[in-house]
Amino acid sequence: MTVVHNDNQTILGRGEINDIDAILAIPTVDPNEVEHVVQNNADSIFTWDYSLARPQLRKLYEKAKVGQWNATSDLPWETDVDVEKVVKTDQEILGSGLDVNTFIGTPVEKWGDKEWLNFGIEGRNWQLSQFLHGEQGALICTAKIVETVPWYDAKLYASTQVVDEARHVEVFGRYLNEKLGGQYQVNTHLRLLLDDIINDSRWDMTYLGMQIMVEGLALAAFGFLHQITQEPLLKQLLRYVMSDEARHVAFGVLSLKEVYDGMTDAEMKDRQEFAFEAAVRMRDRFMQQEVWERMDIDMKEIMPLIINDPTREIFQTMLFSKIVPNCKKLGLLERNDKWLRRRFEEMSVIQFEDWADTGEEYTAFGLDQEAMPIAGE
Ligand SMILES: [Fe+2]
Ligand SMILES: [Fe+2]
């Protein structure tokens, strides 16, 4: 029997993935909110089988034990960060492919260098804030995996990831607080995704949502920023975080490969839909709604400009450079009549399918390696 996938309306709450009105109808999070409660429906599983059943995971566990670093003493926190100068330099390196004529008739028509710089500073703060909130999501998800995964080797490894994620929350939180003077609230689409991941009762869905999708995107995004930024503290911070992050994605790929190879078409359908939903939510997030809101610009008026910005398009596409090959390795692209492959084609990200998957390349990110792989390659 052929499996029938749900439509966009059921998966995403909107029929068209690019329906701007529907995307903007999801309200942003109250910046003053201090606590957010999510229902966690999963079972906690004990295992009495302490044998070494999964050597690849045990190897990762050993790697993690020697790959630890101390956020307090290993990073140059004394670095003086002149935010204006840093953002200006980074903006010059990145450039904007936008033609100024496209500003005509939009709320930014009269913006000069000062306003664009200000926007860049807000954007940097917003970006690092989303990294921070995503890291807390990873901390919670990994603690959950320790409880829910039925395999001994995976419990051991996941416990090291809990420590890693605590360190990542620590470094992004400290950088925002000490160097950028505050933070943004969690992006509304990122929060939706984190809620969905934690809500789900099936243990492999935590891995798929976090290790494959969220961390796959993070690894690409950190790599991109690491390559561009000339700010030495941020550059080193990202380098250190990426050495952990590559291991985390590898943990997801190695664990799920075994599980997904044995799944039925109906079970794979749910995983494909979940991966698609996560991909769309993460793409929605890059509209930076919270930044425009803070700058008193009406999102609806600025949308045409955002959509036509070629720099944004390239950046956004690059973010899928880890996710797509990893989904391919897990069999998610091809199963059920190539359903996810077709969705990724619609999102224009399928071109990354044959790039290196993280199940193998994680050692290249180690702190003992002199040069890391270039973002996305
Ligand atoms: Fe992390
Ligand atoms: Fe991570």
CSV table of C-alpha atoms and ligand atoms in Angstrom, one decimal:
chain,number,residue,atom,x,y,z
A,1,MET,CA,0.0,0.0,0.0
A,2,THR,CA,1.3,3.4,-0.9
A,3,VAL,CA,1.8,5.8,1.9
A,4,VAL,CA,0.0,9.2,1.5
A,5,HIS,CA,1.7,12.2,3.0
A,6,ASN,CA,-0.2,15.0,4.7
A,7,ASP,CA,-0.5,18.3,2.8
A,8,ASN,CA,1.2,21.6,3.7
A,9,GLN,CA,-1.8,22.8,5.6
A,10,THR,CA,-1.7,19.9,8.0
A,11,ILE,CA,2.1,19.9,8.4
A,12,LEU,CA,2.8,23.7,8.5
A,13,GLY,CA,-0.6,25.3,9.2
A,14,ARG,CA,-0.5,27.0,5.7
A,15,GLY,CA,-1.1,25.7,2.2
A,16,GLU,CA,1.7,27.6,0.5
A,17,ILE,CA,5.2,27.5,2.1
A,18,ASN,CA,5.8,31.1,0.9
A,19,ASP,CA,2.5,32.5,2.1
A,20,ILE,CA,3.8,35.7,3.7
A,21,ASP,CA,0.6,36.7,5.4
A,22,ALA,CA,0.4,33.3,7.1
A,23,ILE,CA,4.0,33.4,8.2
A,24,LEU,CA,3.6,36.9,9.7
A,25,ALA,CA,0.3,36.0,11.4
A,26,ILE,CA,2.3,33.9,13.9
A,27,PRO,CA,3.0,36.5,16.7
A,28,THR,CA,6.5,37.2,17.9
A,29,VAL,CA,7.4,36.2,21.5
A,30,ASP,CA,6.9,38.8,24.3
A,31,PRO,CA,10.5,40.2,24.9
A,32,ASN,CA,9.7,40.3,28.6
A,33,GLU,CA,8.8,36.6,28.9
A,34,VAL,CA,11.2,34.9,31.3
A,35,GLU,CA,9.8,31.3,31.4
A,36,HIS,CA,8.3,29.0,28.8
A,37,VAL,CA,6.9,25.6,29.7
A,38,VAL,CA,6.7,22.7,27.3
A,39,GLN,CA,4.9,19.4,27.8
A,40,ASN,CA,7.5,16.5,27.5
A,41,ASN,CA,5.5,13.3,26.8
A,42,ALA,CA,8.3,10.8,26.6
A,43,ASP,CA,9.1,7.6,28.6
A,44,SER,CA,12.3,7.3,30.5
A,45,ILE,CA,14.0,4.0,29.7
A,46,PHE,CA,16.4,2.0,31.8
A,47,THR,CA,18.6,-0.6,30.1
A,48,TRP,CA,20.3,-3.5,31.9
A,49,ASP,CA,22.4,-4.3,28.8
A,50,TYR,CA,25.7,-2.7,29.6
A,51,SER,CA,27.6,-4.4,26.8
A,52,LEU,CA,29.5,-2.5,24.1
A,53,ALA,CA,27.0,-2.9,21.3
A,54,ARG,CA,27.7,0.1,19.2
A,55,PRO,CA,31.4,0.7,18.9
A,56,GLN,CA,31.0,3.8,16.6
A,57,LEU,CA,29.0,5.6,19.4
A,58,ARG,CA,31.6,4.5,22.0
A,59,LYS,CA,34.3,6.0,19.8
A,60,LEU,CA,32.4,9.3,19.8
A,61,TYR,CA,32.1,9.1,23.6
A,62,GLU,CA,35.9,8.7,23.9
A,63,LYS,CA,36.4,11.6,21.5
A,64,ALA,CA,34.1,13.7,23.6
A,65,LYS,CA,35.9,13.0,26.8
A,66,VAL,CA,39.2,14.3,25.4
A,67,GLY,CA,37.6,17.1,23.4
A,68,GLN,CA,36.4,19.0,26.4
A,69,TRP,CA,37.4,22.7,26.9
A,70,ASN,CA,36.8,25.3,29.5
A,71,ALA,CA,34.8,28.3,28.4
A,72,THR,CA,36.2,30.4,31.3
A,73,SER,CA,39.9,29.8,30.7
A,74,ASP,CA,40.3,28.8,27.1
A,75,LEU,CA,38.8,31.9,25.4
A,76,PRO,CA,40.2,35.4,25.4
A,77,TRP,CA,37.4,37.2,27.2
A,78,GLU,CA,39.6,40.2,27.8
A,79,THR,CA,39.3,41.1,24.1
A,80,ASP,CA,37.8,44.5,23.7
A,81,VAL,CA,34.9,44.3,21.2
A,82,ASP,CA,34.1,47.5,19.3
A,83,VAL,CA,30.7,46.3,18.0
A,84,GLU,CA,30.3,49.2,15.4
A,85,LYS,CA,33.8,48.5,14.0
A,86,VAL,CA,33.3,44.7,13.9
A,87,VAL,CA,29.9,44.8,12.2
A,88,LYS,CA,31.1,47.4,9.7
A,89,THR,CA,34.1,45.3,8.7
A,90,ASP,CA,32.0,42.1,8.5
A,91,GLN,CA,29.4,44.0,6.4
A,92,GLU,CA,32.1,45.1,4.0
A,93,ILE,CA,33.4,41.6,3.6
A,94,LEU,CA,29.9,40.2,3.1
A,95,GLY,CA,28.7,43.1,0.9
A,96,SER,CA,25.1,43.4,-0.2
A,97,GLY,CA,24.0,42.3,-3.6
A,98,LEU,CA,21.0,44.7,-3.3
A,99,ASP,CA,20.5,47.4,-5.9
A,100,VAL,CA,19.6,50.7,-4.1
A,101,ASN,CA,16.7,51.1,-6.5
A,102,THR,CA,15.0,48.2,-4.8
A,103,PHE,CA,14.6,50.4,-1.7
A,104,ILE,CA,12.4,52.9,-3.5
A,105,GLY,CA,8.9,52.9,-2.0
A,106,THR,CA,9.9,50.8,1.0
A,107,PRO,CA,10.3,52.1,4.6
A,108,VAL,CA,14.1,52.0,4.3
A,109,GLU,CA,14.2,54.2,1.2
A,110,LYS,CA,15.8,57.1,3.2
A,111,TRP,CA,18.2,55.0,5.2
A,112,GLY,CA,21.9,56.1,5.1
A,113,ASP,CA,25.1,54.4,6.3
A,114,LYS,CA,24.2,55.1,10.0
A,115,GLU,CA,20.9,53.2,9.8
A,116,TRP,CA,22.3,50.3,7.9
A,117,LEU,CA,25.1,50.0,10.4
A,118,ASN,CA,22.5,50.1,13.2
A,119,PHE,CA,20.6,47.4,11.4
A,120,GLY,CA,23.7,45.3,11.1
A,121,ILE,CA,24.4,45.6,14.9
A,122,GLU,CA,20.8,44.6,15.8
A,123,GLY,CA,21.1,41.8,13.3
A,124,ARG,CA,24.3,40.5,14.9
A,125,ASN,CA,22.7,40.6,18.3
A,126,TRP,CA,19.6,38.8,17.0
A,127,GLN,CA,21.7,36.1,15.3
A,128,LEU,CA,23.8,35.3,18.4
A,129,SER,CA,20.6,35.4,20.5
A,130,GLN,CA,19.0,32.7,18.4
A,131,PHE,CA,22.2,30.7,18.7
A,132,LEU,CA,21.9,31.1,22.5
A,133,HIS,CA,18.3,30.0,22.6
A,134,GLY,CA,19.0,27.1,20.2
A,135,GLU,CA,21.8,26.0,22.4
A,136,GLN,CA,19.4,25.9,25.4
A,137,GLY,CA,17.1,23.8,23.2
A,138,ALA,CA,20.0,21.5,22.6
A,139,LEU,CA,20.8,21.3,26.3
A,140,ILE,CA,17.2,20.3,27.1
A,141,CYS,CA,16.9,17.9,24.1
A,142,THR,CA,20.1,16.1,25.0
A,143,ALA,CA,19.2,15.7,28.6
A,144,LYS,CA,15.9,14.2,27.3
A,145,ILE,CA,17.8,11.8,25.0
A,146,VAL,CA,19.8,10.5,28.0
A,147,GLU,CA,16.5,9.4,29.5
A,148,THR,CA,14.7,8.2,26.4
A,149,VAL,CA,17.2,6.4,24.2
A,150,PRO,CA,17.1,2.7,24.9
A,151,TRP,CA,20.9,2.1,24.1
A,152,TYR,CA,23.6,2.1,26.7
A,153,ASP,CA,26.3,3.5,24.4
A,154,ALA,CA,24.0,6.3,23.3
A,155,LYS,CA,23.2,7.3,26.9
A,156,LEU,CA,26.9,7.6,27.7
A,157,TYR,CA,27.6,9.7,24.7
A,158,ALA,CA,24.5,11.9,25.2
A,159,SER,CA,25.6,12.7,28.7
A,160,THR,CA,28.8,14.3,27.3
A,161,GLN,CA,26.7,16.4,24.9
A,162,VAL,CA,24.7,17.8,27.9
A,163,VAL,CA,28.0,19.2,29.2
A,164,ASP,CA,28.9,20.5,25.8
A,165,GLU,CA,25.6,22.3,25.4
A,166,ALA,CA,25.9,23.8,28.8
A,167,ARG,CA,29.2,25.3,27.7
A,168,HIS,CA,27.6,26.6,24.5
A,169,VAL,CA,24.8,28.3,26.4
A,170,GLU,CA,27.5,29.7,28.7
A,171,VAL,CA,29.7,31.2,25.9
A,172,PHE,CA,26.9,32.7,23.8
A,173,GLY,CA,25.2,34.1,26.9
A,174,ARG,CA,28.4,35.6,28.2
A,175,TYR,CA,29.3,37.1,24.8
A,176,LEU,CA,25.9,38.7,24.4
A,177,ASN,CA,25.9,40.1,27.9
A,178,GLU,CA,29.5,41.3,28.2
A,179,LYS,CA,30.2,42.3,24.6
A,180,LEU,CA,26.9,43.2,23.0
A,181,GLY,CA,25.0,44.4,26.0
A,182,GLY,CA,21.8,42.3,26.0
A,183,GLN,CA,19.9,39.9,23.9
A,184,TYR,CA,16.8,39.3,21.8
A,185,GLN,CA,13.9,37.1,22.6
A,186,VAL,CA,13.7,33.7,21.0
A,187,ASN,CA,12.5,33.9,17.4
A,188,THR,CA,8.9,32.8,17.1
A,189,HIS,CA,9.5,30.1,14.4
A,190,LEU,CA,12.5,28.7,16.3
A,191,ARG,CA,10.4,28.4,19.4
A,192,LEU,CA,7.6,26.6,17.5
A,193,LEU,CA,10.2,24.1,16.3
A,194,LEU,CA,11.8,23.6,19.7
A,195,ASP,CA,8.3,23.0,21.2
A,196,ASP,CA,7.5,20.4,18.5
A,197,ILE,CA,10.7,18.6,19.1
A,198,ILE,CA,10.3,18.4,22.9
A,199,ASN,CA,6.6,17.6,22.7
A,200,ASP,CA,7.1,14.5,20.6
A,201,SER,CA,7.1,11.2,22.5
A,202,ARG,CA,9.2,9.2,20.1
A,203,TRP,CA,12.9,9.2,21.1
A,204,ASP,CA,14.3,9.3,17.5
A,205,MET,CA,12.3,12.5,16.8
A,206,THR,CA,14.4,14.4,19.4
A,207,TYR,CA,17.5,13.3,17.5
A,208,LEU,CA,16.0,14.2,14.1
A,209,GLY,CA,14.8,17.6,15.1
A,210,MET,CA,17.8,18.5,17.2
A,211,GLN,CA,20.9,16.6,16.0
A,212,ILE,CA,20.0,16.5,12.3
A,213,MET,CA,18.0,19.7,11.6
A,214,VAL,CA,18.8,22.3,14.3
A,215,GLU,CA,22.4,21.3,14.8
A,216,GLY,CA,23.0,20.7,11.1
A,217,LEU,CA,21.9,24.2,10.5
A,218,ALA,CA,23.9,25.5,13.4
A,219,LEU,CA,27.1,23.8,12.1
A,220,ALA,CA,26.7,25.5,8.7
A,221,ALA,CA,25.8,28.9,10.3
A,222,PHE,CA,28.6,28.9,12.7
A,223,GLY,CA,31.0,28.0,9.9
A,224,PHE,CA,29.8,30.8,7.8
A,225,LEU,CA,30.2,33.4,10.6
A,226,HIS,CA,33.5,31.9,11.6
A,227,GLN,CA,34.8,32.4,8.1
A,228,ILE,CA,33.6,36.0,7.8
A,229,THR,CA,34.1,37.6,11.1
A,230,GLN,CA,37.4,39.4,11.9
A,231,GLU,CA,36.5,39.7,15.6
A,232,PRO,CA,39.1,37.4,17.4
A,233,LEU,CA,37.0,36.4,20.4
A,234,LEU,CA,33.9,35.5,18.4
A,235,LYS,CA,36.1,33.7,15.8
A,236,GLN,CA,37.7,31.5,18.4
A,237,LEU,CA,34.5,30.9,20.3
A,238,LEU,CA,32.8,29.6,17.1
A,239,ARG,CA,35.9,27.5,16.4
A,240,TYR,CA,35.6,25.8,19.8
A,241,VAL,CA,31.8,25.4,19.6
A,242,MET,CA,32.0,23.8,16.1
A,243,SER,CA,34.5,21.2,17.3
A,244,ASP,CA,31.7,19.9,19.6
A,245,GLU,CA,28.9,20.6,17.2
A,246,ALA,CA,30.3,18.4,14.5
A,247,ARG,CA,30.4,15.5,17.0
A,248,HIS,CA,26.8,16.1,17.9
A,249,VAL,CA,25.6,15.9,14.3
A,250,ALA,CA,27.7,12.8,13.8
A,251,PHE,CA,25.9,11.3,16.9
A,252,GLY,CA,22.6,11.9,15.2
A,253,VAL,CA,23.6,10.5,11.9
A,254,LEU,CA,25.2,7.3,13.3
A,255,SER,CA,22.3,6.6,15.6
A,256,LEU,CA,19.4,7.3,13.2
A,257,LYS,CA,21.0,5.4,10.3
A,258,GLU,CA,20.6,2.2,12.2
A,259,VAL,CA,17.0,3.0,13.2
A,260,TYR,CA,15.8,4.3,9.9
A,261,ASP,CA,17.2,1.5,7.8
A,262,GLY,CA,14.7,-0.8,9.7
A,263,MET,CA,11.6,1.4,9.5
A,264,THR,CA,8.5,0.8,7.5
A,265,ASP,CA,7.3,3.3,4.9
A,266,ALA,CA,4.5,4.6,7.2
A,267,GLU,CA,7.0,5.2,9.9
A,268,MET,CA,9.4,7.0,7.5
A,269,LYS,CA,6.5,9.2,6.3
A,270,ASP,CA,6.3,10.8,9.7
A,271,ARG,CA,10.0,11.4,9.8
A,272,GLN,CA,10.0,12.9,6.4
A,273,GLU,CA,7.2,15.3,7.3
A,274,PHE,CA,8.9,16.3,10.5
A,275,ALA,CA,12.2,17.0,8.7
A,276,PHE,CA,10.3,19.1,6.1
A,277,GLU,CA,8.4,21.0,8.8
A,278,ALA,CA,11.7,21.7,10.6
A,279,ALA,CA,13.3,22.9,7.4
A,280,VAL,CA,10.5,25.4,6.7
A,281,ARG,CA,10.4,26.7,10.3
A,282,MET,CA,14.2,27.4,10.2
A,283,ARG,CA,13.8,29.1,6.9
A,284,ASP,CA,11.0,31.3,8.2
A,285,ARG,CA,13.2,32.3,11.1
A,286,PHE,CA,15.7,34.1,8.8
A,287,MET,CA,13.3,36.9,8.1
A,288,GLN,CA,14.5,38.4,11.4
A,289,GLN,CA,11.0,39.6,12.3
A,290,GLU,CA,12.1,40.6,15.8
A,291,VAL,CA,14.8,43.0,14.5
A,292,TRP,CA,12.4,44.8,12.1
A,293,GLU,CA,9.9,45.0,14.9
A,294,ARG,CA,12.4,46.6,17.2
A,295,MET,CA,13.3,49.1,14.5
A,296,ASP,CA,9.7,50.1,14.0
A,297,ILE,CA,9.5,48.8,10.5
A,298,ASP,CA,6.3,47.2,9.3
A,299,MET,CA,7.2,43.6,8.1
A,300,LYS,CA,4.6,43.6,5.4
A,301,GLU,CA,6.2,46.7,3.8
A,302,ILE,CA,9.7,45.3,4.0
A,303,MET,CA,9.0,41.8,2.8
A,304,PRO,CA,9.5,42.4,-0.9
A,305,LEU,CA,13.0,43.7,-0.2
A,306,ILE,CA,13.9,40.7,2.0
A,307,ILE,CA,12.6,38.3,-0.6
A,308,ASN,CA,14.6,39.9,-3.4
A,309,ASP,CA,17.9,40.2,-1.5
A,310,PRO,CA,20.4,37.9,-3.3
A,311,THR,CA,22.8,37.9,-0.3
A,312,ARG,CA,20.1,36.6,2.0
A,313,GLU,CA,19.2,33.9,-0.6
A,314,ILE,CA,22.7,32.6,-0.8
A,315,PHE,CA,23.2,32.7,3.0
A,316,GLN,CA,19.9,31.0,3.6
A,317,THR,CA,20.6,28.3,1.1
A,318,MET,CA,24.0,27.6,2.5
A,319,LEU,CA,22.5,26.8,5.8
A,320,PHE,CA,21.1,23.6,4.4
A,321,SER,CA,24.5,22.4,3.2
A,322,LYS,CA,24.8,20.0,6.1
A,323,ILE,CA,21.2,19.1,6.5
A,324,VAL,CA,20.5,17.8,3.0
A,325,PRO,CA,23.5,15.3,2.8
A,326,ASN,CA,22.7,14.0,6.3
A,327,CYS,CA,19.0,13.5,5.4
A,328,LYS,CA,20.2,11.7,2.3
A,329,LYS,CA,22.5,9.4,4.3
A,330,LEU,CA,19.5,8.5,6.5
A,331,GLY,CA,17.4,7.5,3.5
A,332,LEU,CA,14.9,10.3,4.2
A,333,LEU,CA,15.2,11.8,0.7
A,334,GLU,CA,14.4,8.7,-1.4
A,335,ARG,CA,11.9,6.8,0.7
A,336,ASN,CA,8.2,7.0,-0.2
A,337,ASP,CA,8.6,8.0,-3.8
A,338,LYS,CA,11.2,10.6,-3.1
A,339,TRP,CA,8.8,12.8,-1.1
A,340,LEU,CA,11.4,14.8,0.8
A,341,ARG,CA,13.6,15.1,-2.2
A,342,ARG,CA,10.8,16.9,-4.0
A,343,ARG,CA,10.2,19.2,-1.0
A,344,PHE,CA,13.8,20.1,-0.9
A,345,GLU,CA,13.7,20.8,-4.6
A,346,GLU,CA,10.8,23.2,-4.0
A,347,MET,CA,12.9,24.9,-1.4
A,348,SER,CA,15.9,25.1,-3.8
A,349,VAL,CA,18.3,23.3,-1.4
A,350,ILE,CA,18.6,19.9,-3.1
A,351,GLN,CA,22.0,20.8,-4.7
A,352,PHE,CA,23.8,20.0,-1.5
A,353,GLU,CA,22.8,16.3,-1.5
A,354,ASP,CA,26.3,15.0,-2.4
A,355,TRP,CA,28.3,17.2,-0.1
A,356,ALA,CA,30.1,15.6,2.8
A,357,ASP,CA,27.8,14.1,5.4
A,358,THR,CA,28.7,14.7,9.0
A,359,GLY,CA,28.8,11.0,10.0
A,360,GLU,CA,32.3,10.9,8.6
A,361,GLU,CA,33.8,14.3,8.6
A,362,TYR,CA,33.4,15.2,12.2
A,363,THR,CA,37.0,14.5,13.1
A,364,ALA,CA,38.1,17.2,10.7
A,365,PHE,CA,36.5,19.8,13.1
A,366,GLY,CA,38.5,18.6,16.1
A,367,LEU,CA,40.6,21.1,18.0
A,368,ASP,CA,43.7,19.1,17.2
A,369,GLN,CA,43.2,19.9,13.5
A,370,GLU,CA,44.9,22.9,12.2
A,371,ALA,CA,42.3,24.0,9.7
A,372,MET,CA,38.6,23.3,9.7
A,373,PRO,CA,36.6,22.4,6.6
A,374,ILE,CA,35.3,25.6,4.9
A,375,ALA,CA,31.6,26.2,5.7
A,376,GLY,CA,29.4,23.8,3.9
A,377,GLU,CA,32.1,22.0,2.0
B,1,FE,FE,25.6,23.4,20.9
B,2,FE,FE,25.2,20.7,19.8
